[in-house]
PDB file of C-alpha atoms in Angstrom:
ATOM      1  CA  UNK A   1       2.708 -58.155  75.063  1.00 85.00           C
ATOM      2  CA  UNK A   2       4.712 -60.891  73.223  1.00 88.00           C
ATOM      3  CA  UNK A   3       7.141 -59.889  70.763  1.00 91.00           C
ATOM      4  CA  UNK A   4       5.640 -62.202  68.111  1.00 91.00           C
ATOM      5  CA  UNK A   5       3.022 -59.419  68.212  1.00 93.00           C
ATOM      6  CA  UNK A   6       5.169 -56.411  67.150  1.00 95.00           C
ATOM      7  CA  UNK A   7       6.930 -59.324  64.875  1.00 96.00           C
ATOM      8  CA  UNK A   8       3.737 -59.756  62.978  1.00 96.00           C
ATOM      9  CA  UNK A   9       2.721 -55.951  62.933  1.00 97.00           C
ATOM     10  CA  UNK A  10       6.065 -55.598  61.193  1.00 97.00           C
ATOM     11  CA  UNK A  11       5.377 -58.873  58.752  1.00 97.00           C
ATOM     12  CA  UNK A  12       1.824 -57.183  57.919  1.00 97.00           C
ATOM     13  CA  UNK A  13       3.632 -53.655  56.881  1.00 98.00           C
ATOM     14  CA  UNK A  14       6.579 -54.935  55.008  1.00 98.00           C
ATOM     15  CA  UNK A  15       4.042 -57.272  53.095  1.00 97.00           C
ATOM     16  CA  UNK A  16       1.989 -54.706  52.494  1.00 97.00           C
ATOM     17  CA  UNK A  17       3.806 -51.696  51.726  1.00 97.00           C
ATOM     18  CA  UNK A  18       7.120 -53.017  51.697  1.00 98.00           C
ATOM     19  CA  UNK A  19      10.794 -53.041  54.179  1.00 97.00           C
ATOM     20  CA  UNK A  20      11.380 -49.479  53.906  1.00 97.00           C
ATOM     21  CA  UNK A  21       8.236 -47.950  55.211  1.00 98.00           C
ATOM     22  CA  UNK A  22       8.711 -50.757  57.902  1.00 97.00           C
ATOM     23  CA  UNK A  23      12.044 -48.778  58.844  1.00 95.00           C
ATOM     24  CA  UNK A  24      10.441 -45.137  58.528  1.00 96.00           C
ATOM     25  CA  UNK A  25       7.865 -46.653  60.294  1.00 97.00           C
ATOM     26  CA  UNK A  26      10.267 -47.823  63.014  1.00 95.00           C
ATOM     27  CA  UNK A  27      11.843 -44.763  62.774  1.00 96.00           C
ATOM     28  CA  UNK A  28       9.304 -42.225  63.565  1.00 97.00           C
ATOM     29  CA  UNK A  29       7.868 -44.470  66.105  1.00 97.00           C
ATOM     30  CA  UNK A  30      10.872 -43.663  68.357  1.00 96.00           C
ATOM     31  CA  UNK A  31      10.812 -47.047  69.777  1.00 94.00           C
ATOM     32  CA  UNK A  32      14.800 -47.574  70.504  1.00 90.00           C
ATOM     33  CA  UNK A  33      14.003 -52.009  69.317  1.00 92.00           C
ATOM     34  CA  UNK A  34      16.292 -53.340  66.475  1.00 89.00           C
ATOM     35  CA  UNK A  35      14.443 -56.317  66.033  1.00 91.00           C
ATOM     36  CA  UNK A  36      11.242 -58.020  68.273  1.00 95.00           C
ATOM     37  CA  UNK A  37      11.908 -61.363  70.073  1.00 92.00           C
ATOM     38  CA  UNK A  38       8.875 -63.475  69.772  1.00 88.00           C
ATOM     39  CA  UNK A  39       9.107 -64.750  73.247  1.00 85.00           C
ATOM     40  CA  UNK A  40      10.202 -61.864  75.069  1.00 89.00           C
ATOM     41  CA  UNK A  41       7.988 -59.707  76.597  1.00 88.00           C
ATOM     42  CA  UNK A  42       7.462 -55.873  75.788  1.00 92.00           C
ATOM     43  CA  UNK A  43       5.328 -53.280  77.352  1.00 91.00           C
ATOM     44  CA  UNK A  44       1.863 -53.073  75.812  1.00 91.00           C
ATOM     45  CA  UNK A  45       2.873 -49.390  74.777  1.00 94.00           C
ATOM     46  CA  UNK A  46       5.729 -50.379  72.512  1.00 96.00           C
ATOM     47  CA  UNK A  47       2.080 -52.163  70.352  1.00 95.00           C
ATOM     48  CA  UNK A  48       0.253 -48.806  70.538  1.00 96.00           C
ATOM     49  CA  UNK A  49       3.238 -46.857  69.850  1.00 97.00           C
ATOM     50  CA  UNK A  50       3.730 -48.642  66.484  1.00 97.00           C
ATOM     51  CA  UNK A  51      -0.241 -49.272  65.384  1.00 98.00           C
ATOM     52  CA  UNK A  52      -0.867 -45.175  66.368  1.00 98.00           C
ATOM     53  CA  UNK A  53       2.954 -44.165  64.074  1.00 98.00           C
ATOM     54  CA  UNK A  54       1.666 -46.880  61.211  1.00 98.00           C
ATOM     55  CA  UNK A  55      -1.997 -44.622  61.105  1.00 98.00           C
ATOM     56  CA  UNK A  56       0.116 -41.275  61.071  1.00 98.00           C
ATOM     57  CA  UNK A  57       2.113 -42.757  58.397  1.00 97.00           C
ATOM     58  CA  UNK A  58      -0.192 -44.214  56.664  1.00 97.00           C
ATOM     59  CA  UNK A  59      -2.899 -41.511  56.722  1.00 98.00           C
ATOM     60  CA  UNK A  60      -5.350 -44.044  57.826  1.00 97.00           C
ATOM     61  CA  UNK A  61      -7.902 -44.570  61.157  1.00 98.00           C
ATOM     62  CA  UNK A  62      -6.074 -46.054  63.983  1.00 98.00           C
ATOM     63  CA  UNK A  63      -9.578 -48.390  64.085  1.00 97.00           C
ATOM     64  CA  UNK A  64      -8.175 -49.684  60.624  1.00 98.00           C
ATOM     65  CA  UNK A  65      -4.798 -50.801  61.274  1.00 98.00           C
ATOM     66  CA  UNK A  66      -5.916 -52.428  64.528  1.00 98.00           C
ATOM     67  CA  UNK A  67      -8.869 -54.419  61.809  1.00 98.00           C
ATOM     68  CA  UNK A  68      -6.072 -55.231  59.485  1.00 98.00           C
ATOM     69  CA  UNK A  69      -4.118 -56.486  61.819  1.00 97.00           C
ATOM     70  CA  UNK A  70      -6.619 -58.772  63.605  1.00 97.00           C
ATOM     71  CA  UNK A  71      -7.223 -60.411  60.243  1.00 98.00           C
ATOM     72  CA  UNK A  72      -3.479 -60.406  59.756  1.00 98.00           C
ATOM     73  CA  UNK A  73      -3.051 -62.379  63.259  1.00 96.00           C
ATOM     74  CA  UNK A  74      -5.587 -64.810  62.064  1.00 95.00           C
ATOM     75  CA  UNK A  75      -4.850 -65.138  58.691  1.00 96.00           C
ATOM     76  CA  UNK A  76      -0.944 -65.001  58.727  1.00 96.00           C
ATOM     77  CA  UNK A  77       0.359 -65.445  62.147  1.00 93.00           C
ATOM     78  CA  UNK A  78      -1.803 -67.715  63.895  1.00 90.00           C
ATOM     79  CA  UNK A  79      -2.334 -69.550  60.804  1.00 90.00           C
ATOM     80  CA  UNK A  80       1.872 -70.082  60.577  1.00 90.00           C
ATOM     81  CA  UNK A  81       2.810 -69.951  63.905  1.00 83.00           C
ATOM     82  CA  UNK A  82      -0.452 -71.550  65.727  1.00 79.00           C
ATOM     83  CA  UNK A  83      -2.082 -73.476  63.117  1.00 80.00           C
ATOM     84  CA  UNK A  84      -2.741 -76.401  65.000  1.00 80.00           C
ATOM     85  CA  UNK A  85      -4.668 -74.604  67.469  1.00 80.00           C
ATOM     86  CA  UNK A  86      -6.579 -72.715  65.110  1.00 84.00           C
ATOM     87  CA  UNK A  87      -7.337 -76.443  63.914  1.00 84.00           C
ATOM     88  CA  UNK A  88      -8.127 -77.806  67.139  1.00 84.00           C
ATOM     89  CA  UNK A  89     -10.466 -74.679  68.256  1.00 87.00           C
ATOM     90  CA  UNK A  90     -13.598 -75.868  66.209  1.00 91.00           C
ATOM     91  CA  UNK A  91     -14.667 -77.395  62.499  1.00 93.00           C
ATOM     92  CA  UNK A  92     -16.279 -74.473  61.986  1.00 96.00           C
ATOM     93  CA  UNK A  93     -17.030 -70.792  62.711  1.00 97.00           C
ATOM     94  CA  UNK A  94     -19.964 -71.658  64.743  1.00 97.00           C
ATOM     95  CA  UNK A  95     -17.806 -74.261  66.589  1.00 96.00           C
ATOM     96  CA  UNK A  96     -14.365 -71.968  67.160  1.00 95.00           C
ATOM     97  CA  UNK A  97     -16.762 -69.588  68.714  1.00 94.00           C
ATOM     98  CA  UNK A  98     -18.292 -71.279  71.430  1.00 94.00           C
ATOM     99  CA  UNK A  99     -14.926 -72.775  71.928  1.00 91.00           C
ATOM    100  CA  UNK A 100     -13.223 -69.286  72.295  1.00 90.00           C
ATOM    101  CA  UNK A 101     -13.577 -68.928  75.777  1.00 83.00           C
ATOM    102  CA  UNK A 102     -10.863 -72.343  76.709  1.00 83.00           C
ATOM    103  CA  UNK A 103      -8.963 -71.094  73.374  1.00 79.00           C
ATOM    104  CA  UNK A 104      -6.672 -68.802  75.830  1.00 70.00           C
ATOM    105  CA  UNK A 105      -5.561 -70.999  78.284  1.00 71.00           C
ATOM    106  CA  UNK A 106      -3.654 -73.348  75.392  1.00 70.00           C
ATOM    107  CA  UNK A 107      -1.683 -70.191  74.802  1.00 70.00           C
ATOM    108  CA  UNK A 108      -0.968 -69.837  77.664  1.00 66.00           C
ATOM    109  CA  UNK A 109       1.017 -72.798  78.397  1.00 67.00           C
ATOM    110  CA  UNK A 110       3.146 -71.619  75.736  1.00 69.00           C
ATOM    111  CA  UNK A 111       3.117 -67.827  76.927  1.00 70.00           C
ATOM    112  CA  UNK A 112       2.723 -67.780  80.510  1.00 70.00           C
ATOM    113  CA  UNK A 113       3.418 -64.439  81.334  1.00 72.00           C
ATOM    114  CA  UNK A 114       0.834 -63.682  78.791  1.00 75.00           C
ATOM    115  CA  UNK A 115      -2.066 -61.522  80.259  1.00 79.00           C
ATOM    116  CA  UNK A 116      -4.850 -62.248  77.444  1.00 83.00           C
ATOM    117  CA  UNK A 117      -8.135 -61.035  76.936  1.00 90.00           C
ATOM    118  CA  UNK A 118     -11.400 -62.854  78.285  1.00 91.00           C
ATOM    119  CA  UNK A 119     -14.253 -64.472  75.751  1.00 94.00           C
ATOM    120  CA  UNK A 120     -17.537 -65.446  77.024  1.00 95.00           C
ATOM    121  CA  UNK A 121     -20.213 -66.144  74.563  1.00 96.00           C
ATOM    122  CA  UNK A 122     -23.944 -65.802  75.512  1.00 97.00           C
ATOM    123  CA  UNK A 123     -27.412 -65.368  73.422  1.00 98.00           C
ATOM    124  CA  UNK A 124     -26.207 -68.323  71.230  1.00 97.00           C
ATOM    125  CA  UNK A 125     -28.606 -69.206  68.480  1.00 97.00           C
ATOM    126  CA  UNK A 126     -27.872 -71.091  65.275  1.00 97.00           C
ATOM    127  CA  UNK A 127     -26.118 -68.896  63.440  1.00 98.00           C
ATOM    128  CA  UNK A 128     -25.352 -65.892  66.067  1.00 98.00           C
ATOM    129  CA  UNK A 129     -24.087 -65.642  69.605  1.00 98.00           C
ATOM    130  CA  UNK A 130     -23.293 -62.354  71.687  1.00 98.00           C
ATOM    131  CA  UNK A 131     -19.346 -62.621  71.983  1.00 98.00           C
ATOM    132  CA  UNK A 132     -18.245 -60.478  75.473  1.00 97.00           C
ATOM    133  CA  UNK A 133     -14.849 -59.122  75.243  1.00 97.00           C
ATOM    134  CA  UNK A 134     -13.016 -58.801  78.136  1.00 95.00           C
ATOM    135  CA  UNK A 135      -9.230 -57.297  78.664  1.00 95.00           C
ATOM    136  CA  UNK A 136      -7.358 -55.203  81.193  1.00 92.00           C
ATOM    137  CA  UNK A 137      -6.087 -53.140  78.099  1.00 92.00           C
ATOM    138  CA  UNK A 138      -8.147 -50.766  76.528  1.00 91.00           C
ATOM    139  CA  UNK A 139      -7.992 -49.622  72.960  1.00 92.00           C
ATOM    140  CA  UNK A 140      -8.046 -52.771  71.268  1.00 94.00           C
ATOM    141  CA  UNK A 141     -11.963 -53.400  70.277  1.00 96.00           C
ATOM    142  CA  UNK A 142     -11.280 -53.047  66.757  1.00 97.00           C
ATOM    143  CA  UNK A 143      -8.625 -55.589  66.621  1.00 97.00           C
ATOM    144  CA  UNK A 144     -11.453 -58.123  68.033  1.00 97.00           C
ATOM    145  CA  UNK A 145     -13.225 -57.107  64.695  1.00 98.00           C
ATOM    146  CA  UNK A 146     -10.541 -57.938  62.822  1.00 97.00           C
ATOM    147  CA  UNK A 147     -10.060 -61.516  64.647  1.00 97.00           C
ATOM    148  CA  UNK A 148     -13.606 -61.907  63.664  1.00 98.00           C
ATOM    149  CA  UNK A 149     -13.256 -61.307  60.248  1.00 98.00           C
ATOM    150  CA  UNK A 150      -9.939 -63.029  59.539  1.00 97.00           C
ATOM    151  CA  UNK A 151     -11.813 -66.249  61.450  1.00 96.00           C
ATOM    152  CA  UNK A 152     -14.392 -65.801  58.719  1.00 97.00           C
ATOM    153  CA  UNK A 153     -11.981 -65.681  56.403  1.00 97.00           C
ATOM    154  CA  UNK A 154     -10.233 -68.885  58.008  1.00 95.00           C
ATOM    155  CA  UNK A 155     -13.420 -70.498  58.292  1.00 96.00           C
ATOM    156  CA  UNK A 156     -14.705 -69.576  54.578  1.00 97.00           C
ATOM    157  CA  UNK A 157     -18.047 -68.304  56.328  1.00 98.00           C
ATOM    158  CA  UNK A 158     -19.582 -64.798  55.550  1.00 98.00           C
ATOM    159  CA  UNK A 159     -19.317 -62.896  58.786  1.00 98.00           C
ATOM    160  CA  UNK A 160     -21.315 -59.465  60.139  1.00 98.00           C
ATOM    161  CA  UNK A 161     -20.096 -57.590  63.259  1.00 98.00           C
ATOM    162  CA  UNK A 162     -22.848 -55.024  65.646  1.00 97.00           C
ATOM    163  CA  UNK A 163     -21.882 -53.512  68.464  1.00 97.00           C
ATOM    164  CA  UNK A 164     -24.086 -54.482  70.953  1.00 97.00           C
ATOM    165  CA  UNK A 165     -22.890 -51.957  74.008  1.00 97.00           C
ATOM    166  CA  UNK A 166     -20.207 -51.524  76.464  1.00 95.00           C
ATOM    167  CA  UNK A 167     -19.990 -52.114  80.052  1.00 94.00           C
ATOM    168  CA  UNK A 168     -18.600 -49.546  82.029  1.00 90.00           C
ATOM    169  CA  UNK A 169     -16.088 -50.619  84.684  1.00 89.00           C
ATOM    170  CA  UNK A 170     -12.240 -50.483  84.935  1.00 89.00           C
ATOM    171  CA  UNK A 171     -11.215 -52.536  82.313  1.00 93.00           C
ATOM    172  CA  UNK A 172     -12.577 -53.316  79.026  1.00 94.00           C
ATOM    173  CA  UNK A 173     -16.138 -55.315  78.854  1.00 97.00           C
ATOM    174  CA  UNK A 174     -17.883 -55.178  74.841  1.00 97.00           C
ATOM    175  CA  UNK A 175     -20.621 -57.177  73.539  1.00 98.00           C
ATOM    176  CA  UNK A 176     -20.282 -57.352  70.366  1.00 98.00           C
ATOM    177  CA  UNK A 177     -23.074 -59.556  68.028  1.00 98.00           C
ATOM    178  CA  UNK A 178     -21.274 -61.643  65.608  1.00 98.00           C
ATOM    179  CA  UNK A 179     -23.920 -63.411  63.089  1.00 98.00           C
ATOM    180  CA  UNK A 180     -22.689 -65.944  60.074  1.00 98.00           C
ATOM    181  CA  UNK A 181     -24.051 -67.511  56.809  1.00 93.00           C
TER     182      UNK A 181
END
């Protein structure tokens, strides 16, 4: 992953509970990084390493922290860093949804040894569609929750979350309903 990912889990703690759990956090995470580069590349485990020390630490679900921080990406991050494309992915909820599955390949041009997760959409009705989440990494299904919710949030539209089921395979496949007001 990106650095600007371990950059923003590190902007959500120190917001949150402040710079010097950030640096226990750090700490007991064993991680041997001063600082993240945005645009430099890190193994996937330095991520896990710091969401799974950050539950530890924080006496909280790993499935929470990953939530948080998907509405953190959203809400903070992409909104700073990537607002423009946040802009140009839909006027609405209903919009940014069906448009989710070209929304990757912008990035890309910006990242392009990024290796991002796939969208498809299906079932689409007026105010629900079946979003499919696809990714070589496992472990990450409740950060897709948070996107969801931090897009509701972005969106100012009330949004519900069912797991629909998971497809078995090699990497990850989830359907997950997402339904709006």
């Amino acid at each position: 992953m990106y650095g600007i990912v371990n950059k923003s889990i590190e902007e959500l703690v120190v917001h949150h509970y402040g710079a010097e759990k950030w640096e226990e956090i750090k700490t007991k995470s064993n991680l041997d990084i001063e600082y993240f580069i945005s645009n430099e590349s890190y193994d996937d485990s330095v991520t896990f390493i710091l969401a799974q020390t950050i539950a530890e630490n924080l006496n909280i679900p790993l499935s929470e922290v990953l939530h948080s921080f998907g509405e953190w990406w959203i809400l903070h991050t992409g909104k700073n860093h990537y607002g423009y494309l946040l802009e140009s992915g839909g006027e609405n909820f209903r919009s940014f949804l069906l448009n989710l599955p070209a929304f990757h390949n912008r990035v890309m041009m910006m990242y392009p040894k990024l290796t991002p997760p796939e969208f498809q959409v299906s079932d689409v009705e007026e105010n629900s569609v079946h979003l499919h989440y696809l990714s070589k990494r496992k472990g990450l299904t409740d950060f897709v929750y948070g996107l969801m919710s931090g897009l509701g949030k972005f969106f100012a539209t009330e949004v519900f979350t069912t797991h629909i089921s998971s497809v078995q395979g090699e990497n990850t496949h989830e359907i997950i309903k997402v339904e709006w007001k």
